[in-house]
Coordinates of C-alpha atoms and ligand atoms in Angstrom, one line a residue:
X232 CA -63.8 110.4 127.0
X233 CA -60.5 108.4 125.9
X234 CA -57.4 110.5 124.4
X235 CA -58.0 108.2 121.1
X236 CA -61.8 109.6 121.2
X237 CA -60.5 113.5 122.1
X238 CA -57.7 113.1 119.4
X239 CA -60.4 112.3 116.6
X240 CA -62.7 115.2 117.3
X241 CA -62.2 118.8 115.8
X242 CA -64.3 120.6 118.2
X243 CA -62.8 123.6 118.8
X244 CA -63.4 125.3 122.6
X245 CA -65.6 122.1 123.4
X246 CA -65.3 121.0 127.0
X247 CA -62.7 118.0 127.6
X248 CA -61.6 116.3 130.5
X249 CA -58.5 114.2 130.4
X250 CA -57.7 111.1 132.4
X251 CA -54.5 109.0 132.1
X252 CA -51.0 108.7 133.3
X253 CA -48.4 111.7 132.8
X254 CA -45.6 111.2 130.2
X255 CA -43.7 114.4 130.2
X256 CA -43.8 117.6 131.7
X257 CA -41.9 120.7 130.0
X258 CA -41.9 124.3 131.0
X259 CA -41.5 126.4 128.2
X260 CA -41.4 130.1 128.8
X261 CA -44.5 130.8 131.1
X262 CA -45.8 127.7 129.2
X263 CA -46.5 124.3 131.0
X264 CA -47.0 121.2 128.9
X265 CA -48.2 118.2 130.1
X266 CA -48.5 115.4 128.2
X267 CA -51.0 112.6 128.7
X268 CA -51.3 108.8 128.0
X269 CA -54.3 106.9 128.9
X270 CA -53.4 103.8 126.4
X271 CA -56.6 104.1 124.4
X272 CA -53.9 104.7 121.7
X273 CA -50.4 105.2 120.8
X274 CA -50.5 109.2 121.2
X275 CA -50.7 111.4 124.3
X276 CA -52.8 114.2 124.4
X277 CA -50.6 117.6 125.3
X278 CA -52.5 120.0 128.1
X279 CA -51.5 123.3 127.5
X280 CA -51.5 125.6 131.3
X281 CA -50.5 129.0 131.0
X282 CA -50.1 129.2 134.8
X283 CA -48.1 127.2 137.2
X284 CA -49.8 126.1 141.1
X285 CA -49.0 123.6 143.5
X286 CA -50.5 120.7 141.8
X287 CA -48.6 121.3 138.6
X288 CA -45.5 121.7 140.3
X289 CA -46.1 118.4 142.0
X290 CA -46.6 116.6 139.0
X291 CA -43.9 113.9 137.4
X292 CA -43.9 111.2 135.0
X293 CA -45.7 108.3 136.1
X294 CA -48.7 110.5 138.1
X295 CA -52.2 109.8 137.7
X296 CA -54.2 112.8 136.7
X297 CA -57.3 114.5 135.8
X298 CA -56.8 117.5 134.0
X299 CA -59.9 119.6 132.8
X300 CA -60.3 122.2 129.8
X301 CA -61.0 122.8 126.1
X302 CA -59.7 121.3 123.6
X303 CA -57.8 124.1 120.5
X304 CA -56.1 123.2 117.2
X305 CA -52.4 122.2 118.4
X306 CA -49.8 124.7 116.8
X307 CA -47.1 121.8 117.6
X308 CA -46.1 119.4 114.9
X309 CA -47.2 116.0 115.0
X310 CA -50.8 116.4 116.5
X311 CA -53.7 118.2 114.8
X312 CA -55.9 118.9 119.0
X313 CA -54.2 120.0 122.6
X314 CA -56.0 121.1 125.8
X315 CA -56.1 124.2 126.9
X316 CA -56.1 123.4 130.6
X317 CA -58.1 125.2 133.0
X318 CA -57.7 122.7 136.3
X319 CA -55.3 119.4 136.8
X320 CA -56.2 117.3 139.6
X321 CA -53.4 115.2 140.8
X322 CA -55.2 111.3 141.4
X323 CA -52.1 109.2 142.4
X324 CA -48.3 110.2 142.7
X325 CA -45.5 108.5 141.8
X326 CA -42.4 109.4 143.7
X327 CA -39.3 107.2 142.4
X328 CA -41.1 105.9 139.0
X329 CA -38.8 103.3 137.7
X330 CA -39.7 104.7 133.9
X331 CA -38.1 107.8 133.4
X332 CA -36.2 107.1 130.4
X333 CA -37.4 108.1 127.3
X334 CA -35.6 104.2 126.1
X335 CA -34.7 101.6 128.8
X336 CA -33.7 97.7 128.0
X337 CA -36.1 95.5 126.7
X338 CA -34.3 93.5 129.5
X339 CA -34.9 96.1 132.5
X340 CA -38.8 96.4 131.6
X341 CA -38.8 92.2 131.7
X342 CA -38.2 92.8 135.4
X343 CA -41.2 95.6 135.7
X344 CA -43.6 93.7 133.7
X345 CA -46.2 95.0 135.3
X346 CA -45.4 98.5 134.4
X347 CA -43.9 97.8 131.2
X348 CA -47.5 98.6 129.4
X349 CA -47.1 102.3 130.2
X350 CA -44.6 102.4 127.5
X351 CA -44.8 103.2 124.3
X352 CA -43.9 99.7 122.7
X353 CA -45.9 97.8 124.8
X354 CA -49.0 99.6 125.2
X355 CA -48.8 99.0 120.9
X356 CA -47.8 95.2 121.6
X357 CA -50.9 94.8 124.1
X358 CA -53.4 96.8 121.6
X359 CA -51.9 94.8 118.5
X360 CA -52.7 91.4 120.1
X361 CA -56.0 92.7 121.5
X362 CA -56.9 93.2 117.7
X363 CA -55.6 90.5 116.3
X364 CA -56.8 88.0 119.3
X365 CA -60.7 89.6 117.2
X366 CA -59.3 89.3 113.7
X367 CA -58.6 85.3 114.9
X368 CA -62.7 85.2 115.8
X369 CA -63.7 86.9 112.8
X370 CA -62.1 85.0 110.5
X371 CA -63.4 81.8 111.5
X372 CA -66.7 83.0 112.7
X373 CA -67.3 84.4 109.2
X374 CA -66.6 81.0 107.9
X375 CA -68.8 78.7 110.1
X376 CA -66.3 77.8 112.3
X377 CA -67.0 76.9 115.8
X378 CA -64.9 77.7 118.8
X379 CA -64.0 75.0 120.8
X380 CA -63.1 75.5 124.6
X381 CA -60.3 72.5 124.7
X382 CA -59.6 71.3 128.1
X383 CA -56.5 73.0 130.2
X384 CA -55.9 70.0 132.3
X385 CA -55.7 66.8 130.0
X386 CA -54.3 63.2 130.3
X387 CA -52.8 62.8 126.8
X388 CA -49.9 63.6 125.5
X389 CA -51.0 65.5 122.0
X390 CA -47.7 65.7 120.1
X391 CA -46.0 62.5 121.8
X392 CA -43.0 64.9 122.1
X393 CA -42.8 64.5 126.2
X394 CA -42.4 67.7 127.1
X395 CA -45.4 68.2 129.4
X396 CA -46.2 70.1 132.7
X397 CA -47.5 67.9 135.1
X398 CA -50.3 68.6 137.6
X399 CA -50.9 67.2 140.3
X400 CA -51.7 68.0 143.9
X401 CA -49.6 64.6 145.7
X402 CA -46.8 66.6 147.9
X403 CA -43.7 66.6 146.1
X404 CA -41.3 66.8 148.5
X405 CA -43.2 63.7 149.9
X406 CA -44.0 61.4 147.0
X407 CA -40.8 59.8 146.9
X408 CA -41.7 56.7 146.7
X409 CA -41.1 55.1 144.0
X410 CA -43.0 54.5 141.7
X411 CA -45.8 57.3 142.9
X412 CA -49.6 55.6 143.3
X413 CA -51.4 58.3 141.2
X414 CA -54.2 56.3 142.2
X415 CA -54.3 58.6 145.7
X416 CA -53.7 62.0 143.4
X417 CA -56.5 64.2 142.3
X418 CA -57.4 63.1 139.4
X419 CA -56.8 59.4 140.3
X420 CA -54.5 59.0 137.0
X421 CA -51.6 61.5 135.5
X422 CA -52.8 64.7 134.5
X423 CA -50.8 67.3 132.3
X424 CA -51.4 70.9 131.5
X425 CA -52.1 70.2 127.4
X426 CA -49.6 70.9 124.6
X427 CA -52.0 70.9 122.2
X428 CA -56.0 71.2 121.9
X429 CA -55.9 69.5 118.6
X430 CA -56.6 65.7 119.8
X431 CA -60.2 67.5 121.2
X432 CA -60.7 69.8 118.6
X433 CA -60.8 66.4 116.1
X434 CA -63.3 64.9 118.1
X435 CA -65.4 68.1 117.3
X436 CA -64.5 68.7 113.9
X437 CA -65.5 65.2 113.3
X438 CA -69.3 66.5 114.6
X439 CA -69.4 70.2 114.1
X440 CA -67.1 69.6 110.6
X441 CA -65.1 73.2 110.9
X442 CA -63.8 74.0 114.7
X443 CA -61.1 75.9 115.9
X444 CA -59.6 76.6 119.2
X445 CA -57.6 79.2 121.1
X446 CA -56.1 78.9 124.9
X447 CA -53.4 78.4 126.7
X448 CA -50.7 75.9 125.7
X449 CA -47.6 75.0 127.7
X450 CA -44.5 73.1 126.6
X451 CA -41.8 72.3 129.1
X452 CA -38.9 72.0 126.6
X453 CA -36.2 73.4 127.8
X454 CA -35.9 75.9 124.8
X455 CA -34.4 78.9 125.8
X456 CA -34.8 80.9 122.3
X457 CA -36.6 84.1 121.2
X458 CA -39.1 82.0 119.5
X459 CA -40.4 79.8 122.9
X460 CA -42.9 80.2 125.8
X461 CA -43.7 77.8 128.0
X462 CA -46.5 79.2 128.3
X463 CA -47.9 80.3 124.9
X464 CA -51.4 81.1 123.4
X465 CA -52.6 78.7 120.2
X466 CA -54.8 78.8 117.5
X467 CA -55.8 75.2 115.9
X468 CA -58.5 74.9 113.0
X469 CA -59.5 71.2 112.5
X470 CA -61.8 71.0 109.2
X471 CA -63.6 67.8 108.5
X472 CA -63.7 66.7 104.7
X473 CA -60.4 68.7 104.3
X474 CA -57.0 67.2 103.0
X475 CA -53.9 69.1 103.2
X476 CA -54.5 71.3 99.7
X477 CA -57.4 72.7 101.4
X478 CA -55.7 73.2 104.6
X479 CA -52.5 75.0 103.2
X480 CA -55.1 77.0 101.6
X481 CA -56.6 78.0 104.9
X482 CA -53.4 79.0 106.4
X483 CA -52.2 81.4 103.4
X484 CA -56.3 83.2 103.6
X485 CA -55.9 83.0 107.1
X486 CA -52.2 84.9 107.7
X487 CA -53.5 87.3 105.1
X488 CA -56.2 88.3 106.9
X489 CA -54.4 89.1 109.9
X490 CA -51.6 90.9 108.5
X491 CA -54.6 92.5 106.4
X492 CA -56.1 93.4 109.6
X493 CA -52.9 94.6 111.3
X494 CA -52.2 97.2 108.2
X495 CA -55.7 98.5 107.7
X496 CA -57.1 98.4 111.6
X497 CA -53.7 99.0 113.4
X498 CA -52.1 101.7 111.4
X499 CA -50.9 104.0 114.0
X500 CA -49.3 101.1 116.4
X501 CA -47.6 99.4 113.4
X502 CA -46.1 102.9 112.3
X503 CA -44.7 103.0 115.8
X504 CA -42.9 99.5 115.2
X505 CA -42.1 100.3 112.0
X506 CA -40.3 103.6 112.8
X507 CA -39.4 102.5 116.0
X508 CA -38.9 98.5 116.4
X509 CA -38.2 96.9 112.7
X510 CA -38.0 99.1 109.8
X511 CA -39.6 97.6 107.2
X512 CA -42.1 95.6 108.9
X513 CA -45.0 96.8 107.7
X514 CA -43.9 96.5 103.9
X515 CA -42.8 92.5 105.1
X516 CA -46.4 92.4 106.2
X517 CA -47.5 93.9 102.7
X518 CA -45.4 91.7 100.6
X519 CA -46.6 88.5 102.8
X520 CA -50.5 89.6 101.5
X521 CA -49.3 90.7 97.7
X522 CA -47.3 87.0 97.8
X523 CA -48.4 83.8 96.5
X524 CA -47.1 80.6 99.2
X525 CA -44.6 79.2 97.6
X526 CA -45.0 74.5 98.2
X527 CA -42.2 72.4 98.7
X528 CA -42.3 69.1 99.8
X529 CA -39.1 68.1 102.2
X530 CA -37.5 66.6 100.1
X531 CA -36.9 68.5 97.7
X532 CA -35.9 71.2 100.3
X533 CA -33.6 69.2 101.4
X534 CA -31.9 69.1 97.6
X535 CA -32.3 72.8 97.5
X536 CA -30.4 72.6 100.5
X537 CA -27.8 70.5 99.8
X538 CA -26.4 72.6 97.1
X539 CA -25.7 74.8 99.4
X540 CA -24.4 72.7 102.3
X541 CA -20.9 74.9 102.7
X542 CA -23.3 77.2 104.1
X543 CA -24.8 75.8 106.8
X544 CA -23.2 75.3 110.5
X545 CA -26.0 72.2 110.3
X546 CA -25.3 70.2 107.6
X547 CA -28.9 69.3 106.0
X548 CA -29.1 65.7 105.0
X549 CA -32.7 63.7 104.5
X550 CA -34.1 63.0 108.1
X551 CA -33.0 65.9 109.8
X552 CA -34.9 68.4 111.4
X553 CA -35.1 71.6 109.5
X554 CA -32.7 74.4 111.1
X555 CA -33.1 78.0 111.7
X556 CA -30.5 78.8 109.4
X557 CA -32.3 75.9 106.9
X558 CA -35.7 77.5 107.1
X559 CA -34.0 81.0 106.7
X560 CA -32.4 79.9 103.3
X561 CA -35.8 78.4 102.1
X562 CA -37.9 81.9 102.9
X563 CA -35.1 84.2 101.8
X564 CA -33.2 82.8 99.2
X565 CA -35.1 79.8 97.6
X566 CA -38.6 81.6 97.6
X567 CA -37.9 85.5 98.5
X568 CA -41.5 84.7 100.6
X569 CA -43.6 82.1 102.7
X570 CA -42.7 78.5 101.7
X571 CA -45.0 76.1 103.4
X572 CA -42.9 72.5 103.2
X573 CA -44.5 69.0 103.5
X574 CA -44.5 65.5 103.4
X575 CA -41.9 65.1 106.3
X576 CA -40.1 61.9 106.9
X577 CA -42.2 60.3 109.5
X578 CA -39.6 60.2 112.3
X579 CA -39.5 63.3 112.8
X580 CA -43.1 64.3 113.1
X581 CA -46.0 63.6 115.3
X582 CA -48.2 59.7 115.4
X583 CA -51.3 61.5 114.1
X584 CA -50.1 62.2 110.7
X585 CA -51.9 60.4 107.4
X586 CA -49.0 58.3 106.1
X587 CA -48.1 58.7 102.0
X588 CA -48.0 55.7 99.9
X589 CA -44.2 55.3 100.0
X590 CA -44.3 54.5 104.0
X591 CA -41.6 56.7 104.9
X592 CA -43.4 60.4 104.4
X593 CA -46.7 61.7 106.1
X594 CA -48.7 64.5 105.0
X595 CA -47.4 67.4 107.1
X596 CA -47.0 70.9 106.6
X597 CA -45.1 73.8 108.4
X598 CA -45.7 77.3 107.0
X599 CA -42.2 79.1 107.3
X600 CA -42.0 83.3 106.9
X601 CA -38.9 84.9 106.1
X602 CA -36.8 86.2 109.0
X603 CA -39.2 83.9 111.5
X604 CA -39.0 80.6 110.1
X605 CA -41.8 78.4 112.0
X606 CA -45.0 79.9 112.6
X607 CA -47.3 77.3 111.5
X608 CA -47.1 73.3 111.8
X609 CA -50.2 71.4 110.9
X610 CA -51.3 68.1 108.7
X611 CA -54.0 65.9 107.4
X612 CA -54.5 63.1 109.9
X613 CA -54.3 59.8 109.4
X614 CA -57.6 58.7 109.7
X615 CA -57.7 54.6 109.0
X616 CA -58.0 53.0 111.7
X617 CA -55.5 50.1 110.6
X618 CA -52.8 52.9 110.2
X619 CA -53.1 54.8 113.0
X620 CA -52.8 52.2 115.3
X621 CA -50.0 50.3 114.1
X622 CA -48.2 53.7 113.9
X623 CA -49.0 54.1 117.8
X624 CA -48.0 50.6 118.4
X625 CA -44.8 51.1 116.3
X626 CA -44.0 54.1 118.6
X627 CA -44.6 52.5 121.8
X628 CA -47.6 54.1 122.6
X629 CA -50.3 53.0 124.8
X630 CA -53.3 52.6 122.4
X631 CA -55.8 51.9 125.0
X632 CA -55.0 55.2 126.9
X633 CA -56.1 56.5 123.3
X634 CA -59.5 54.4 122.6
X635 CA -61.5 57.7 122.7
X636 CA -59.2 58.8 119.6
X637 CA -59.5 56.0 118.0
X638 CA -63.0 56.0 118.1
X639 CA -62.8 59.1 115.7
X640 CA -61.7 56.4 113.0
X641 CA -64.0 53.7 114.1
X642 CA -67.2 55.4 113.6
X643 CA -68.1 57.4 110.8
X644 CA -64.4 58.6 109.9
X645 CA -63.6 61.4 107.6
X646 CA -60.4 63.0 106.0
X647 CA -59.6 65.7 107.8
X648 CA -57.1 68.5 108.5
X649 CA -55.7 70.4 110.8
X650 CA -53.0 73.0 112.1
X651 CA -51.6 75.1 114.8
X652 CA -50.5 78.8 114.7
X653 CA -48.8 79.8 118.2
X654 CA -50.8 83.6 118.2
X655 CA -46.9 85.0 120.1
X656 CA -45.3 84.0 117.1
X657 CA -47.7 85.8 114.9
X658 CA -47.4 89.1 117.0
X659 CA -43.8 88.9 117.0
X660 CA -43.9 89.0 112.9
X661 CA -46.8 91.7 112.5
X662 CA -44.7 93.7 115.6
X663 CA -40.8 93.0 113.6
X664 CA -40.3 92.2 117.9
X665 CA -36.8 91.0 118.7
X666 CA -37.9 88.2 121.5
X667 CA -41.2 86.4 122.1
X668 CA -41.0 87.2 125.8
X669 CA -41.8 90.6 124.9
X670 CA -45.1 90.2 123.0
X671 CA -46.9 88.5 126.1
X672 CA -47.6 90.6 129.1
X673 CA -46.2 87.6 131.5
X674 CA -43.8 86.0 130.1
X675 CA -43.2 82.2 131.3
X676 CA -40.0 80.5 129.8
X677 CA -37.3 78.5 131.7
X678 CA -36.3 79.8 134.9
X679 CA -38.4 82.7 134.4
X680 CA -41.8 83.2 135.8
X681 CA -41.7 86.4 137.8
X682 CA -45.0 86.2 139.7
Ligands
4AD287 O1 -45.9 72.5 115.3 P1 -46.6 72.4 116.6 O2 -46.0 71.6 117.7 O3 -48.0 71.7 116.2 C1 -49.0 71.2 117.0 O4 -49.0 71.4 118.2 C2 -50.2 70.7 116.3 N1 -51.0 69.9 117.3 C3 -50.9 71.7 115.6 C4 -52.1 71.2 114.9 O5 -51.9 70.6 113.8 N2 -53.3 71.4 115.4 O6 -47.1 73.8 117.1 C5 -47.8 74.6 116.3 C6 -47.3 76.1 116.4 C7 -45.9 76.2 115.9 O7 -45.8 76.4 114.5 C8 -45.5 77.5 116.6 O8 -46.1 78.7 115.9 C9 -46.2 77.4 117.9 O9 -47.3 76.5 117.8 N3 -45.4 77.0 119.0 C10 -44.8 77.7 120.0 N4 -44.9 79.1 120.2 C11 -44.3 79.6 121.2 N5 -43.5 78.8 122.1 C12 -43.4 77.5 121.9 N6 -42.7 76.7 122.8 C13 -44.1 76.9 120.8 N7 -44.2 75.6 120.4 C14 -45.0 75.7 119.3
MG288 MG1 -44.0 72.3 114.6

């Protein structure tokens, strides 16, 4: 049996064995306690041996071990069962365990990611994404959604931002020439690894009228923040029929859900964080449900903003980019909640975006949570044909790489929405985690991809 199914049962003298990882041993008078993690859940189970032998007196943190007895009403605080342990079997040792500390660096267990689950926080961070990877499915899947396994490997460039991974199997160090014949490489053509499933998941939602996907995404900007991967996990609904009310509605049902999910299903883990990691987090999480999404379009987020200009190291003016410290002032001070912002100048968002009737706006939306900022960007796409394809020509791109796209808006097109939630930036939130690179078990960022 688990520790999380042993800890649930109130079966007094009833047989248990116990199989996990050793946290702590104590000796206490002729007392020995061992306590026992398996990662089934937060708590250890404590074996209770009122005789010492070789075995026990072999056993340190980090050791693998069976231990066999019956399981009592604990007399210690903090946990209602224990073991009374009749036999400990030692399984693997582990001489010179790098986690002895009861609290090392966030920064040290970066460098021992592969051990770093046997902690604490991030056997809760792995559990809490487990969890919430299902709440994802069940939210869609109980609203017809269809899953949609977007392709890795692509040959587009989804947000026309540039900043893409390629792939290729030419050898580098000997496709100097210039230019490269990609003709001769695998795929005969370019090939990235995709920033985005959302160019697919429209041709899909314009069949299948609600999809969503969730894989891998990788970015190669050169961000070196809290809040960026280069190699992330996404979530992008794409709803046929659907302009951007409806959409902004599915992102407020949908965060509530999860942080619904993450208070009623998770309770034990998020105690940990709260008591441990971010005090507060789980009333945040609370007041994020209880809230009503405050809209503002960009513009006049940008007034809001410029009342307060002194404040700002970035001085906001209309066309910029929305700062940090911007998107701070917007959740904390203008709304005390989630603002979700729209109708973005067009420069500074992505080609697919349905255009307003003044020509300088398109119907964007990010959803920004207080002490985050960012954690979804989405849109209604443009879907005239006309439109879209001057707006490609306008930005240079090639339109013909971009046919099959097009296509969408050639035959049989629709209004439809979309957006995209990176699922790291969602567990940092529900977590109250100080960096991103610690709610992933691998982390991949600049100069950092351990193995
Ligand atoms: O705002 P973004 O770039 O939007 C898109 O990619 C659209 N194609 C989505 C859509 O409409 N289907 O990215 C969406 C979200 C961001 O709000 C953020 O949560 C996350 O993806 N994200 C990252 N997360 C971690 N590391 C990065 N480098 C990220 N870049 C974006
Ligand atoms: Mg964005």
């Amino acid at each position: 049996m688990l520790i999380r199914e042993l800890l649930c049962l109130n079966a007094e003298g009833q047989d248990a064995t116990v199989r996990g990882w050793v946290r702590t041993k104590r000796e206490l008078k002729s007392l020995i306690f061992v306590e026992v993690n398996d990662g089934s859940c937060l708590s250890s189970i404590q074996c209770v041996f009122d005789h010492n032998n070789d075995t026990l007196a072999a056993l340190g943190t980090g050791c693998s071990v069976e231990v066999k007895g019956k399981l009592a009403p604990s007399p210690s605080e903090g946990q209602k069962t224990e073991v009374v342990a009749e036999t400990v079997s030692l399984i693997g040792g582990a001489d010179n365990y790098p986690l002895q500390k009861k609290r090392h660096s966030m920064e040290f267990l970066r460098e021992i990611a592969h051990l770093r689950a046997r902690t604490n926080t991030f056997g809760a961070v792995a559990r809490m994404r487990s969890r919430i990877a299902f709440a994802v499915h069940e939210f869609f899947q109980n609203r017809d959604f269809h899953y949609i396994h977007t392709p890795v490997i692509t040959a587009n460039d989804a947000e026309g931002a540039g900043a893409m991974f390629q792939v290729t199997t030419l050898d580098i160090d000997k496709a100097n020439s210039s230019p490269v014949d990609y003709s001769t490489d695998f795929f005969g053509r370019k090939a990235f690894l995709s920033v985005s499933g959302q160019l697919e998941a429209e041709t899909y939602a314009t069949a299948l009228s609600r999809v969503y996907t969730f894989g891998p995404t990788f970015r190669a900007e050169n961000s070196n923040t809290a809040r960026h991967l280069a190699e992330f996990w996404m979530i992008e609904p794409e709803v046929a029929f659907a302009d951007l009310e409806d959409n902004m509605r599915l992102a407020e049902d949908f965060l509530k859900f999860l942080f619904t999910t993450a208070l009623e299903k998770c309770a034990e883990d998020l105690a940990f964080f709260d008591a441990h990691i971010q005090k507060g987090v789980a009333d945040t999480l609370r007041k994020v449900v209880e809230s009503r999404f405050v809209h503002i379009a960009y513009t006049e987020a940008i007034k809001e903003l410029e009342k307060q200009s002194g404040k700002f190291e970035f001085k906001p003016f209309w066309g910029c980019d929305l700062q940090s410290e911007h998107e701070k002032f917007l959740t904390e001070s203008v709304a005390d909640g989630p603002v979700i912002v729209t109708d973005y100048p067009k420069e500074i968002k992505a080609f697919y975006m349905k255009m307003n009737d003044d020509g300088k706006t398109v119907r964007a939306m990010d959803v920004l949570v207080p002490r985050l900022g960012e954690i979804i960007g989405g849109s209604q796409r443009e879907e005239s044909l006309e439109r879209l394809e001057s707006r490609m020509t306008g930005l240079g791109m090639n339109v013909t790489d971009y046919s099959w796209y097009l296509d969408l808006r050639r035959f049989g097109s629709v209004p439809h929405s979309g957006f995209g939630m990176g699922f790291e930036r969602l567990i940092l939130y529900i977590t109250g985690m100080a960096n991103i690179r610690d709610v992933i078990p691998y982390p991949r960022a600049p100069g950092l991809v351990a193995f």
